[in-house]
Structures are given as C-alpha cells and as structure tokens.
CSV table of C-alpha atoms in Angstrom, one decimal:
chain,number,residue,atom,x,y,z
A,11,MET,CA,-6.6,-13.7,-26.3
A,12,MET,CA,-9.4,-16.5,-27.5
A,13,ARG,CA,-9.2,-17.9,-23.9
A,14,GLY,CA,-9.6,-14.4,-22.4
A,15,THR,CA,-12.9,-14.5,-24.5
A,16,ALA,CA,-13.8,-17.7,-23.0
A,17,ALA,CA,-13.3,-16.1,-19.5
A,18,ALA,CA,-15.5,-13.4,-20.3
A,19,ALA,CA,-18.3,-15.9,-21.3
A,20,LEU,CA,-18.0,-17.6,-17.9
A,21,LEU,CA,-18.1,-14.5,-16.1
A,22,ALA,CA,-21.1,-13.2,-17.6
A,23,ALA,CA,-22.7,-16.8,-17.6
A,24,ALA,CA,-22.1,-16.7,-14.0
A,25,ALA,CA,-23.5,-13.2,-13.2
A,26,LEU,CA,-26.6,-13.9,-15.3
A,27,ALA,CA,-27.1,-17.6,-14.4
A,28,PRO,CA,-30.7,-17.1,-13.1
A,29,CYS,CA,-32.2,-16.2,-16.8
A,30,GLY,CA,-33.4,-19.3,-18.8
A,31,ALA,CA,-31.8,-19.4,-22.3
A,32,GLY,CA,-35.5,-19.1,-23.5
A,33,ALA,CA,-36.7,-16.7,-21.1
A,34,GLN,CA,-39.0,-13.7,-22.6
A,35,ALA,CA,-38.2,-10.0,-21.4
A,36,LEU,CA,-41.2,-8.0,-20.1
A,37,ILE,CA,-40.3,-5.5,-22.9
A,38,ASP,CA,-40.8,-8.0,-25.7
A,39,GLN,CA,-44.3,-8.4,-24.4
A,40,CYS,CA,-45.4,-4.8,-25.5
A,41,VAL,CA,-45.5,-4.9,-29.2
A,42,ALA,CA,-47.0,-1.6,-30.8
A,43,GLN,CA,-48.4,-0.1,-27.5
A,44,THR,CA,-47.2,1.5,-24.1
A,45,CYS,CA,-46.7,-0.6,-21.3
A,46,LYS,CA,-47.0,0.0,-17.9
A,47,ALA,CA,-45.7,-2.5,-15.2
A,48,ARG,CA,-45.1,-2.3,-11.4
A,49,LEU,CA,-42.2,-4.3,-10.6
A,50,THR,CA,-40.4,-5.5,-7.6
A,51,PRO,CA,-36.5,-4.9,-7.3
A,52,ALA,CA,-36.1,-8.5,-7.6
A,53,GLU,CA,-38.0,-8.5,-10.9
A,54,LEU,CA,-36.4,-5.8,-12.4
A,55,LEU,CA,-33.2,-7.6,-11.6
A,56,ASP,CA,-34.6,-10.4,-13.5
A,57,GLU,CA,-35.6,-8.1,-16.7
A,58,VAL,CA,-32.3,-6.6,-16.5
A,59,GLN,CA,-30.4,-9.8,-16.6
A,60,LYS,CA,-32.6,-11.3,-19.2
A,61,LEU,CA,-31.9,-8.3,-21.8
A,62,VAL,CA,-28.0,-8.5,-21.0
A,63,ALA,CA,-28.1,-11.9,-21.7
A,64,ALA,CA,-29.6,-11.2,-25.0
A,65,LYS,CA,-26.8,-8.8,-25.5
A,66,ARG,CA,-29.4,-5.9,-25.7
A,67,TYR,CA,-27.3,-3.3,-23.8
A,68,SER,CA,-29.0,-0.1,-24.7
A,69,GLU,CA,-32.5,-1.4,-23.6
A,70,ALA,CA,-30.9,-2.7,-20.3
A,71,LYS,CA,-28.9,0.2,-19.5
A,72,PRO,CA,-31.9,2.6,-18.1
A,73,MET,CA,-33.3,-0.5,-16.1
A,74,VAL,CA,-29.8,-1.1,-14.9
A,75,GLU,CA,-29.8,2.8,-13.7
A,76,ALA,CA,-32.9,2.3,-12.1
A,77,LEU,CA,-31.3,-0.5,-9.7
A,78,ALA,CA,-28.8,2.2,-8.5
A,79,GLY,CA,-31.6,3.1,-6.0
A,80,VAL,CA,-31.9,-0.1,-4.3
A,81,PRO,CA,-29.4,-0.6,-1.5
A,82,GLN,CA,-29.6,-4.4,-1.4
A,83,LEU,CA,-28.8,-4.5,-5.0
A,84,THR,CA,-25.7,-2.5,-5.0
A,85,PHE,CA,-23.4,-5.3,-6.1
A,86,HIS,CA,-25.6,-6.1,-9.1
A,87,TYR,CA,-26.0,-2.7,-10.2
A,88,ARG,CA,-22.4,-2.2,-10.2
A,89,PHE,CA,-21.4,-5.3,-11.9
A,90,LEU,CA,-24.1,-5.0,-14.5
A,91,ALA,CA,-23.2,-1.2,-15.2
A,92,GLY,CA,-19.7,-2.6,-15.7
A,93,TYR,CA,-20.3,-5.3,-17.5
A,94,ILE,CA,-22.6,-3.5,-20.1
A,95,ALA,CA,-20.0,-0.6,-20.2
A,96,GLU,CA,-17.4,-3.1,-20.9
A,97,GLN,CA,-19.0,-4.7,-23.8
A,98,THR,CA,-20.1,-1.3,-25.2
A,99,GLY,CA,-16.5,0.0,-25.4
A,100,ASP,CA,-16.7,2.4,-22.2
A,101,LEU,CA,-13.9,0.9,-20.8
A,102,PRO,CA,-13.0,3.7,-18.0
A,103,ARG,CA,-16.8,3.2,-16.5
A,104,ALA,CA,-16.2,-0.5,-16.8
A,105,ALA,CA,-13.1,-0.2,-14.6
A,106,GLU,CA,-14.7,2.3,-12.2
A,107,MET,CA,-17.6,-0.1,-11.6
A,108,PHE,CA,-15.3,-3.1,-11.0
A,109,ARG,CA,-13.4,-1.2,-8.6
A,110,ALA,CA,-16.2,-0.1,-6.7
A,111,ILE,CA,-17.2,-3.6,-5.9
A,112,LEU,CA,-13.6,-4.3,-4.9
A,113,VAL,CA,-13.4,-1.6,-2.6
A,114,ASP,CA,-16.1,-3.0,-0.5
A,115,ASP,CA,-15.1,-6.7,-0.9
A,116,PRO,CA,-11.9,-7.6,-2.4
A,117,ARG,CA,-12.5,-11.3,-2.3
A,118,GLN,CA,-14.7,-10.9,-5.4
A,119,THR,CA,-12.5,-13.0,-7.8
A,120,ARG,CA,-15.0,-13.1,-10.8
A,121,VAL,CA,-15.2,-9.1,-10.3
A,122,ARG,CA,-11.2,-9.0,-10.1
A,123,LEU,CA,-11.0,-11.0,-13.2
A,124,GLU,CA,-13.3,-8.7,-15.4
A,125,LEU,CA,-11.4,-5.5,-14.0
A,126,ALA,CA,-8.2,-7.3,-15.0
A,127,ARG,CA,-9.6,-7.8,-18.4
A,128,THR,CA,-10.6,-4.3,-19.0
A,129,LEU,CA,-7.3,-2.8,-17.6
A,130,PHE,CA,-6.0,-5.0,-20.1
A,131,ALA,CA,-8.0,-3.6,-23.2
A,132,MET,CA,-7.1,-0.2,-21.7
A,133,GLY,CA,-3.6,-0.7,-22.3
A,134,HIS,CA,-2.7,-0.6,-18.5
A,135,ALA,CA,-1.1,-4.1,-18.8
A,136,GLN,CA,0.9,-4.0,-15.4
A,137,SER,CA,-2.1,-3.3,-13.4
A,138,ALA,CA,-3.9,-6.0,-15.4
A,139,ASP,CA,-1.1,-8.8,-14.5
A,140,ARG,CA,-1.5,-7.7,-10.8
A,141,GLU,CA,-5.3,-8.2,-10.8
A,142,PHE,CA,-4.9,-11.7,-12.7
A,143,ARG,CA,-2.1,-12.5,-10.0
A,144,LEU,CA,-4.3,-11.9,-7.2
A,145,ALA,CA,-7.4,-13.7,-8.8
A,146,ALA,CA,-5.4,-16.6,-9.7
A,147,GLU,CA,-4.9,-17.6,-5.6
A,148,ASP,CA,-8.8,-18.4,-5.4
A,149,ARG,CA,-8.5,-21.9,-4.8
A,150,ASP,CA,-12.2,-22.3,-6.1
A,151,LEU,CA,-11.7,-21.4,-9.7
A,152,PRO,CA,-12.7,-23.9,-12.4
A,153,PRO,CA,-9.6,-25.3,-14.1
A,154,GLU,CA,-10.7,-23.8,-17.4
A,155,VAL,CA,-10.7,-20.3,-15.9
A,156,ALA,CA,-7.3,-20.8,-14.1
A,157,ARG,CA,-5.8,-22.0,-17.3
A,158,THR,CA,-7.3,-18.7,-19.1
A,159,ILE,CA,-5.3,-16.7,-16.3
A,160,ARG,CA,-2.2,-18.1,-17.0
A,161,LEU,CA,-2.5,-17.7,-20.7
A,162,ALA,CA,-3.7,-14.1,-20.1
A,163,ARG,CA,-0.7,-13.5,-17.9
A,164,ASN,CA,2.2,-15.1,-20.4
A,165,VAL,CA,0.3,-12.7,-22.9
A,166,ILE,CA,0.8,-9.7,-21.1
A,167,ARG,CA,4.5,-10.5,-20.3
A,168,SER,CA,5.5,-11.1,-23.8
A,169,LYS,CA,3.4,-8.0,-25.0
A,170,ARG,CA,3.8,-5.2,-22.1
A,171,ALA,CA,5.6,-2.4,-24.1
A,172,TRP,CA,5.8,-0.2,-21.1
A,173,THR,CA,5.1,1.1,-17.2
A,174,LEU,CA,5.2,4.2,-15.6
A,175,ASN,CA,4.9,5.0,-11.7
A,176,LEU,CA,4.8,8.6,-10.5
A,177,ASP,CA,4.3,10.1,-7.1
A,178,ALA,CA,5.0,13.5,-5.5
A,179,GLY,CA,4.4,15.1,-2.1
A,180,PHE,CA,6.1,16.5,1.1
A,181,ALA,CA,8.0,14.4,3.8
A,182,PRO,CA,8.8,15.5,7.3
A,183,ASP,CA,12.4,14.0,8.0
A,184,THR,CA,13.9,13.7,11.7
A,185,ASN,CA,17.8,13.4,9.7
A,186,ILE,CA,17.9,15.3,6.3
A,187,ASN,CA,21.7,14.7,6.4
A,188,ASN,CA,21.6,11.2,7.6
A,189,ALA,CA,24.0,12.1,10.2
A,190,THR,CA,25.0,10.9,13.8
A,191,GLY,CA,23.0,12.2,16.9
A,192,ALA,CA,26.2,12.2,19.2
A,193,ASP,CA,27.4,15.6,20.4
A,194,SER,CA,30.9,14.3,20.4
A,195,VAL,CA,33.2,11.7,19.3
A,196,THR,CA,36.6,10.5,20.2
A,197,VAL,CA,39.8,11.1,18.3
A,198,LEU,CA,43.1,9.2,19.0
A,199,PHE,CA,46.1,10.9,19.2
A,200,GLY,CA,49.1,8.4,19.8
A,201,PRO,CA,48.1,6.9,23.2
A,202,LEU,CA,45.9,9.7,23.9
A,203,ALA,CA,41.9,9.4,23.3
A,204,ILE,CA,40.5,13.1,23.6
A,205,PRO,CA,36.7,13.9,23.0
A,206,LEU,CA,35.8,16.5,20.5
A,207,ALA,CA,32.4,18.0,20.3
A,208,LEU,CA,30.8,17.8,16.8
A,209,SER,CA,29.7,20.9,15.0
A,210,PRO,CA,25.8,21.4,14.0
A,211,ASP,CA,26.4,20.6,10.7
A,212,ALA,CA,28.2,17.3,11.7
A,213,ARG,CA,25.0,16.1,13.5
A,214,ALA,CA,21.5,15.0,12.6
A,215,ARG,CA,19.4,17.9,11.4
A,216,SER,CA,15.4,17.8,10.8
A,217,GLY,CA,13.6,19.3,8.0
A,218,THR,CA,10.5,19.2,5.6
A,219,GLY,CA,11.1,18.6,1.7
A,220,HIS,CA,9.2,18.6,-1.4
A,221,PHE,CA,9.8,15.4,-3.3
A,222,ALA,CA,9.0,13.6,-6.8
A,223,THR,CA,10.1,9.9,-8.1
A,224,ILE,CA,9.4,8.5,-11.1
A,225,GLU,CA,9.8,4.7,-12.3
A,226,SER,CA,9.5,3.8,-15.9
A,227,GLY,CA,10.3,1.1,-18.1
A,228,VAL,CA,9.9,-0.3,-21.7
A,229,LYS,CA,9.8,-3.5,-23.1
A,230,LEU,CA,10.0,-4.4,-26.9
A,231,PRO,CA,9.5,-8.0,-28.5
A,232,VAL,CA,12.3,-8.2,-31.0
A,233,GLY,CA,11.6,-11.7,-32.0
A,234,GLY,CA,10.9,-15.3,-30.9
A,235,ASP,CA,10.9,-15.1,-27.1
A,236,VAL,CA,13.7,-12.1,-26.7
A,237,SER,CA,12.8,-8.3,-25.6
A,238,LEU,CA,14.7,-5.0,-25.5
A,239,LEU,CA,14.6,-3.6,-21.9
A,240,GLY,CA,14.9,0.2,-21.1
A,241,ASP,CA,14.3,1.5,-17.6
A,242,PHE,CA,14.6,4.9,-15.9
A,243,ASP,CA,14.4,5.6,-12.5
A,244,ALA,CA,14.6,9.2,-10.4
A,245,ALA,CA,13.9,10.4,-7.4
A,246,LYS,CA,14.6,14.2,-6.2
A,247,THR,CA,13.7,16.0,-2.7
A,248,VAL,CA,14.2,19.8,-2.2
A,249,TYR,CA,14.8,21.6,1.4
A,250,GLY,CA,14.6,25.1,2.2
A,251,ASP,CA,18.5,24.8,2.9
A,252,SER,CA,19.7,23.5,-0.7
A,253,ARG,CA,22.7,22.1,0.9
A,254,PHE,CA,20.5,19.0,1.6
A,255,ASN,CA,19.0,18.5,-1.6
A,256,ASP,CA,19.1,15.0,-2.8
A,257,PHE,CA,18.5,13.9,-6.5
A,258,SER,CA,19.6,10.2,-8.0
A,259,TYR,CA,18.6,8.7,-11.1
A,260,GLU,CA,19.4,5.5,-13.0
A,261,LEU,CA,19.4,4.1,-16.4
A,262,ALA,CA,19.5,0.8,-17.6
A,263,GLY,CA,19.3,-0.9,-20.8
A,264,GLY,CA,19.5,-4.9,-22.0
A,265,ALA,CA,17.6,-7.7,-22.9
A,266,GLU,CA,15.3,-10.5,-21.5
A,267,VAL,CA,14.9,-13.9,-22.9
A,268,ALA,CA,11.8,-16.2,-22.1
A,269,LEU,CA,13.4,-19.6,-21.6
A,270,ASN,CA,9.9,-20.9,-21.3
A,271,GLN,CA,6.6,-20.1,-19.7
A,272,SER,CA,7.7,-19.8,-16.3
A,273,LEU,CA,11.4,-18.9,-16.4
A,274,ARG,CA,12.7,-15.3,-17.6
A,275,VAL,CA,16.5,-14.1,-17.8
A,276,ARG,CA,17.7,-10.7,-18.0
A,277,MET,CA,20.7,-8.9,-18.5
A,278,GLN,CA,21.3,-5.1,-18.7
A,279,ALA,CA,23.9,-2.3,-18.6
A,280,VAL,CA,23.1,0.3,-15.9
A,281,GLY,CA,24.5,4.0,-15.1
A,282,ALA,CA,23.7,6.2,-12.1
A,283,ASP,CA,24.4,9.3,-10.7
A,284,ARG,CA,23.7,11.0,-7.0
A,285,VAL,CA,23.9,14.6,-6.4
A,286,PHE,CA,23.8,15.7,-3.0
A,287,GLY,CA,23.4,19.4,-2.1
A,288,GLN,CA,25.4,21.1,-5.1
A,289,HIS,CA,28.1,18.3,-5.4
A,290,LEU,CA,28.1,14.9,-7.3
A,291,ILE,CA,28.6,12.3,-4.9
A,292,THR,CA,28.9,9.3,-7.0
A,293,ARG,CA,28.6,8.2,-10.6
A,294,GLN,CA,28.3,4.5,-11.2
A,295,VAL,CA,28.5,2.3,-14.3
A,296,GLY,CA,27.8,-1.4,-14.4
A,297,MET,CA,25.7,-4.3,-15.3
A,298,LYS,CA,22.8,-6.2,-13.7
A,299,GLY,CA,21.1,-9.4,-14.3
A,300,GLY,CA,18.8,-12.1,-13.1
A,301,LEU,CA,16.5,-14.4,-13.3
A,302,GLU,CA,12.8,-14.9,-12.4
A,303,ALA,CA,10.6,-18.1,-12.2
A,304,ASP,CA,7.2,-18.9,-11.4
A,305,VAL,CA,6.8,-21.8,-8.9
A,306,SER,CA,3.1,-22.1,-9.1
A,307,ASP,CA,0.2,-19.3,-10.0
A,308,ALA,CA,0.5,-17.9,-6.9
A,309,SER,CA,4.2,-18.0,-5.9
A,310,ARG,CA,7.5,-17.1,-7.7
A,311,VAL,CA,11.4,-16.5,-6.8
A,312,GLY,CA,13.8,-14.3,-8.1
A,313,LEU,CA,17.8,-13.9,-8.1
A,314,GLN,CA,19.5,-10.7,-9.0
A,315,LEU,CA,23.4,-9.8,-9.4
A,316,ASP,CA,24.3,-6.5,-9.7
A,317,VAL,CA,28.1,-5.1,-10.2
A,318,ARG,CA,28.8,-1.5,-10.6
A,319,HIS,CA,32.2,0.9,-10.6
A,320,THR,CA,31.6,3.6,-8.6
A,321,ALA,CA,33.7,6.9,-8.9
A,322,SER,CA,33.3,9.7,-6.1
A,323,PRO,CA,34.5,13.1,-7.0
A,324,PHE,CA,33.6,14.1,-3.6
A,325,ASP,CA,36.1,11.7,-1.6
A,326,ASN,CA,37.9,9.1,-4.1
A,327,ASN,CA,38.5,7.1,-1.2
A,328,TYR,CA,35.0,5.9,-2.2
A,329,ASN,CA,36.1,5.0,-6.0
A,330,GLY,CA,36.0,1.3,-6.4
A,331,TRP,CA,33.6,-1.5,-6.9
A,332,GLN,CA,30.1,-2.4,-5.3
A,333,SER,CA,28.4,-5.7,-5.7
A,334,GLY,CA,25.0,-7.4,-4.7
A,335,LEU,CA,23.4,-10.8,-4.8
A,336,TYR,CA,20.1,-10.9,-4.0
A,337,ALA,CA,17.3,-14.0,-3.6
A,338,THR,CA,13.7,-13.4,-3.1
A,339,TYR,CA,10.2,-15.2,-2.4
A,340,GLU,CA,7.0,-14.0,-3.3
A,341,ARG,CA,3.8,-15.5,-2.6
A,342,VAL,CA,-0.1,-14.7,-2.6
A,343,VAL,CA,-1.4,-16.0,0.5
A,344,ALA,CA,-4.9,-14.8,0.4
A,345,ARG,CA,-7.1,-13.2,-2.5
A,346,SER,CA,-5.6,-9.9,-2.4
A,347,ILE,CA,-2.3,-10.1,0.1
A,348,VAL,CA,1.2,-10.7,-1.2
A,349,THR,CA,3.8,-11.7,1.3
A,350,SER,CA,7.6,-11.8,0.3
A,351,GLY,CA,11.1,-12.5,1.8
A,352,GLY,CA,14.5,-12.4,0.8
A,353,VAL,CA,18.1,-12.5,1.7
A,354,PHE,CA,21.2,-10.2,0.4
A,355,LEU,CA,24.9,-10.4,0.3
A,356,ARG,CA,26.8,-6.8,-0.7
A,357,ARG,CA,30.2,-6.1,-1.2
A,358,ASP,CA,31.8,-2.6,-1.0
A,359,ALA,CA,35.7,-3.0,-2.5
A,360,PHE,CA,36.6,0.8,-2.2
A,361,ARG,CA,40.0,2.3,-2.4
A,362,ALA,CA,40.4,2.5,1.2
A,363,LYS,CA,40.2,-0.5,3.1
A,364,ALA,CA,38.5,1.4,6.0
A,365,TYR,CA,35.4,2.3,3.7
A,366,SER,CA,35.1,-1.4,2.3
A,367,SER,CA,32.8,-3.8,3.8
A,368,VAL,CA,30.7,-7.1,3.5
A,369,GLU,CA,27.1,-6.9,4.3
A,370,LEU,CA,24.6,-9.8,5.1
A,371,GLY,CA,20.9,-9.1,5.6
A,372,MET,CA,17.3,-10.2,5.5
A,373,ILE,CA,14.2,-8.6,3.9
A,374,ALA,CA,10.4,-9.2,4.4
A,375,GLY,CA,7.3,-7.6,3.4
A,376,ILE,CA,3.4,-7.8,3.0
A,377,GLY,CA,1.2,-6.1,1.3
A,378,GLY,CA,-2.4,-6.0,-0.3
A,379,GLU,CA,-5.8,-4.9,-0.7
A,380,LEU,CA,-8.4,-4.1,2.3
A,381,PRO,CA,-12.0,-3.0,1.9
A,382,ALA,CA,-13.2,0.6,1.4
A,383,GLY,CA,-10.3,0.8,-1.2
A,384,PHE,CA,-7.4,0.8,1.1
A,385,ASN,CA,-3.7,-0.5,0.2
A,386,VAL,CA,-1.5,-1.3,2.7
A,387,GLY,CA,2.0,-2.4,2.8
A,388,LEU,CA,4.6,-3.3,5.6
A,389,GLY,CA,8.1,-4.3,5.4
A,390,GLY,CA,11.5,-4.4,7.1
A,391,SER,CA,15.3,-5.4,6.8
A,392,PHE,CA,18.3,-6.2,8.9
A,393,SER,CA,21.9,-6.6,8.2
A,394,ARG,CA,25.4,-7.0,9.6
A,395,ALA,CA,28.1,-5.2,8.1
A,396,LEU,CA,31.7,-5.8,8.8
A,397,TYR,CA,34.6,-3.3,7.8
A,398,ASP,CA,38.1,-4.4,6.1
A,399,ALA,CA,40.4,-2.2,8.3
A,400,PRO,CA,40.0,0.6,11.2
A,401,LEU,CA,40.0,4.1,10.9
A,402,PRO,CA,42.8,4.9,13.1
A,403,ILE,CA,41.9,8.4,14.0
A,404,PHE,CA,38.6,6.7,15.7
A,405,SER,CA,39.6,3.0,16.7
A,406,THR,CA,42.4,0.4,16.2
A,407,ASP,CA,39.7,-2.2,15.3
A,408,PRO,CA,37.5,-2.3,12.1
A,409,ARG,CA,34.0,-0.9,12.1
A,410,HIS,CA,31.5,-3.3,12.6
A,411,ASP,CA,27.6,-2.3,12.1
A,412,TRP,CA,24.1,-3.6,12.8
A,413,ARG,CA,21.5,-2.1,10.5
A,414,PHE,CA,17.7,-2.1,10.7
A,415,SER,CA,14.8,-0.6,8.7
A,416,LEU,CA,10.8,-0.5,8.9
A,417,ARG,CA,8.6,0.9,6.9
A,418,ALA,CA,4.6,1.2,6.4
A,419,THR,CA,2.4,2.9,3.4
A,420,VAL,CA,-1.3,3.1,3.4
A,421,GLY,CA,-3.2,4.3,0.5
A,422,ASN,CA,-6.7,4.6,-1.0
A,423,ARG,CA,-7.5,4.3,-4.4
A,424,ALA,CA,-11.1,4.8,-4.2
A,425,PHE,CA,-10.3,8.7,-4.0
A,426,ALA,CA,-8.6,9.9,-7.0
A,427,TRP,CA,-7.8,13.4,-8.9
A,428,LEU,CA,-6.8,13.0,-12.3
A,429,GLY,CA,-5.6,9.5,-11.8
A,430,PHE,CA,-3.8,10.2,-9.0
A,431,SER,CA,-4.8,8.9,-5.1
A,432,PRO,CA,-3.6,9.8,-1.9
A,433,THR,CA,-0.9,7.6,0.2
A,434,ILE,CA,0.8,8.0,3.4
A,435,GLY,CA,4.1,6.4,4.4
A,436,VAL,CA,6.6,6.0,7.4
A,437,SER,CA,9.8,4.8,7.1
A,438,TRP,CA,12.6,4.4,10.3
A,439,SER,CA,16.3,3.2,10.0
A,440,ARG,CA,18.8,2.8,12.6
A,441,MET,CA,22.6,1.9,12.5
A,442,ASP,CA,24.1,0.7,15.5
A,443,SER,CA,27.7,1.1,15.0
A,444,THR,CA,31.1,0.6,16.9
A,445,LEU,CA,32.2,4.0,15.7
A,446,PRO,CA,29.6,6.7,17.0
A,447,LEU,CA,30.3,8.8,14.1
A,448,TYR,CA,28.3,6.5,12.2
A,449,ALA,CA,25.6,6.0,14.4
A,450,ASN,CA,22.3,7.2,13.3
A,451,ASN,CA,18.6,7.2,13.7
A,452,ARG,CA,16.0,8.5,10.9
A,453,THR,CA,12.3,8.6,10.6
A,454,ARG,CA,10.6,10.0,7.6
A,455,LEU,CA,6.9,10.6,6.8
A,456,ARG,CA,5.8,10.8,3.2
A,457,PHE,CA,2.5,12.6,2.5
A,458,ALA,CA,2.0,12.1,-1.4
A,459,LEU,CA,-0.4,11.6,-4.5
A,460,ALA,CA,0.6,8.5,-6.5
A,461,ARG,CA,-0.4,7.2,-10.0
A,462,TYR,CA,0.2,3.8,-11.1
A,463,PHE,CA,-0.3,3.3,-15.3
C-alpha cells in the first residue's frame, strides 16, 4: 500500500495547505517560560495546522479540541481530529470524525478517501471498497490519486478475507402466506364451470413477524490470482401462528480467478433449503458461476448463471431443474449515488408441466448517501411468466402471469447502537395471473437494526 501512503500525504497536504513549510508555531516561541496569548479562531486553526504538519500530534490535540466550540470551524475540527486520531492509531475515533463530516456533506471526496483508508486499516475491507468506489467518481481527482484508488481497490479485492452483514427486527405483512385475495375460484368438471368458495386458510392472511437475516462470506487467496470462496446466507421470520414461519438458508463454496485487474470469474457449488411452517418445502443442489468486469472506475458489468436441482418433499410435482441467467450493469452517477439495471431469464422444468415455466424480466435500482447520515435505496422489477401446460381443473389454457415488485429502504448510520443502525423498508409485489388462484398482492414493512462489517 505504498500508494495508499501517497494518498494520505496528498490529503494531508490539502488539509494543511495554509501552513508554510518553515512556519514557526506559537508554542515554539515560548522557551522556558509560561506564555499567554489571545487567538482568534482563524489564528488558532493556523497554529493547529502548523503542529499537525510537523506531526506534533500530542501538542496539537488540545488545541483541536478547542476548535470544537467554534461553529464555523466544525469541518476543520472534525477533519483535524480525525486525521490526528488516524495518525496516532485511534482508528474508531478517526472513522467517527470522518463519517460525521460526510453526514453533513456526502460530496467531500477527500474526507471519503481518508475514511476509506481508515476502514481498510480497521479490517473493514468491504466498507472501505465501497467508499473508494464512491470517491473514484469525482472527476476533479488528480490523476495520481485516481491511480491510488484503483490500486487500493485491487489490493482490497485480493486480500479481503470475509464479509458479514446482519439485521433483525419486526415486519408487518399483508400476506404472510403469499396467497390469493380472491373469495372463490372456478373449477371445471367436464363442460361445467363451478365456482367454489375458498376457505380462510387458502386466502391472503395478514400478520406481523419477527425476523433476522445474515449474509456472510469468506475469500481466501491460495496463490497466484486464485481465491477460495465460501458463502452462507440465512433468513428466518417467526409469526404468532407457527404454520407461517419461514426459514431459508444457502451454502456455497468454490473459487474465483482474477484474469486481470478488471475481470474476475467464479464458480461455486450451492445447496439450499426452505422450511415453511414445520415442513421442508424445497431442497436444492447445484452450481452457480459468473463473471464481473470493471468497465471504468465508476461502472461494471456482471453475468451470472445459476443451475439447481430442486426436490420438494411437500409436492413431488415440483421436483426438477431450475436455472437462471442474469446480466447486470452498475454505475456511480454522482459522488455518492449508485444506479443499477439488468435483465434476467429463468426456467423452471419440473416434473409437472403445468408447474413448469419460462420467465423473462427486467430489474432496476438506485441508492446512495444523502446529507444528515441518511442512506436510501429504491428498486423494482417486472417480468412475464409463461407456463408449459394448463391445469385442467382450472383452465384449458396454460397459465400466464405478469409480475411486479417495488422496494424502498431508508437508513441512518449517524445513529448507532453497538454498531447497529436503524433501517426502515417497504416492499410491494403483485402477480396478475390468468388463474385467479395464483393472483396476489403483498405489502411488507421492515423495521430493523442493521450492521455491516
């Protein structure tokens, strides 16, 4: 990270620019005697900058704290306090100060770079990479700093050993069983079409559940440009009625190869289970792989193929193969805003052709940081699903669906408890189907505490 050190020097030089190389601090004019001086805030700042430029951090620290009471110098106080903390090994304090600046103004690229370096030194590689990536979008960066960012991100990718994201909370839900809102369905008996009322258990049911999720991964370099990969993701929601409890997990393991500094390919074996109520609904075993390419410092593309065999003890008509192909594009469009979009193609080839389908769709999203410490995200998708064969009891024609979804999240990392920050999310989904039994609407709120390592 020699160039990372160069970035630090550039940032320090920018922050302390008003100081002349040979400027003498007031404290040096006091020799073997007690000095008293009246300083304006600007003069005090000048004295602090001289001491910091000379790396006399212990002498500068009490003067920096004096700046905390000057509202018009809040930025300078936070930056200098963070910089001194970083240089003296108090990394949590440094990260706190740099984040406080970005809460008020996410466009402070130099501060974001210092935060990225601090997070990397703390071992928070994923968070550091995110900050470096956002900083790279600033078109006013000097070329040498832009090169330093690219180098730092390459180092992070090659050495990042693990990631861990946690959240937990409660979720009011309008449709915990993902069922239809229809009161009745039409059943075909030969030439007769007979409407039948649905029981309450077959219709949409609302409720509030408590949930927890975990997303984790490890990446271990084994030599050259090859790394071993391991991932574990799990989610559980518990309701007052245990028949609707939902638990799922996925394990994956494989390898990633960096073909060059901007192109990476990976392949993993994968296994997954889903339990609904007290019953194992599906068990999957398969492979997933893909590639990721950096188009520029601010954009990248990805391609992923996922193929799995599904076994369903609940209903063996759902035994078979499921596959999906996903293409995505992601770009930083502002210093703290990221947009993404993509297309996908899915194929379910089950034992029962009436349950087998092809689905084609699009996804889009935007998210990033706003002033006052807020993080926001918006996203959505729509797709068309065509089934292979009809369900004769309901229709003589194969089922066709339109599927829509929207989601929004708001969080604030300026407020934290043991590293956990509050988030609120809402998701909405709708399925319009030619078979009313499968048409549904669902809205879910999520109130959570989340932590990202």
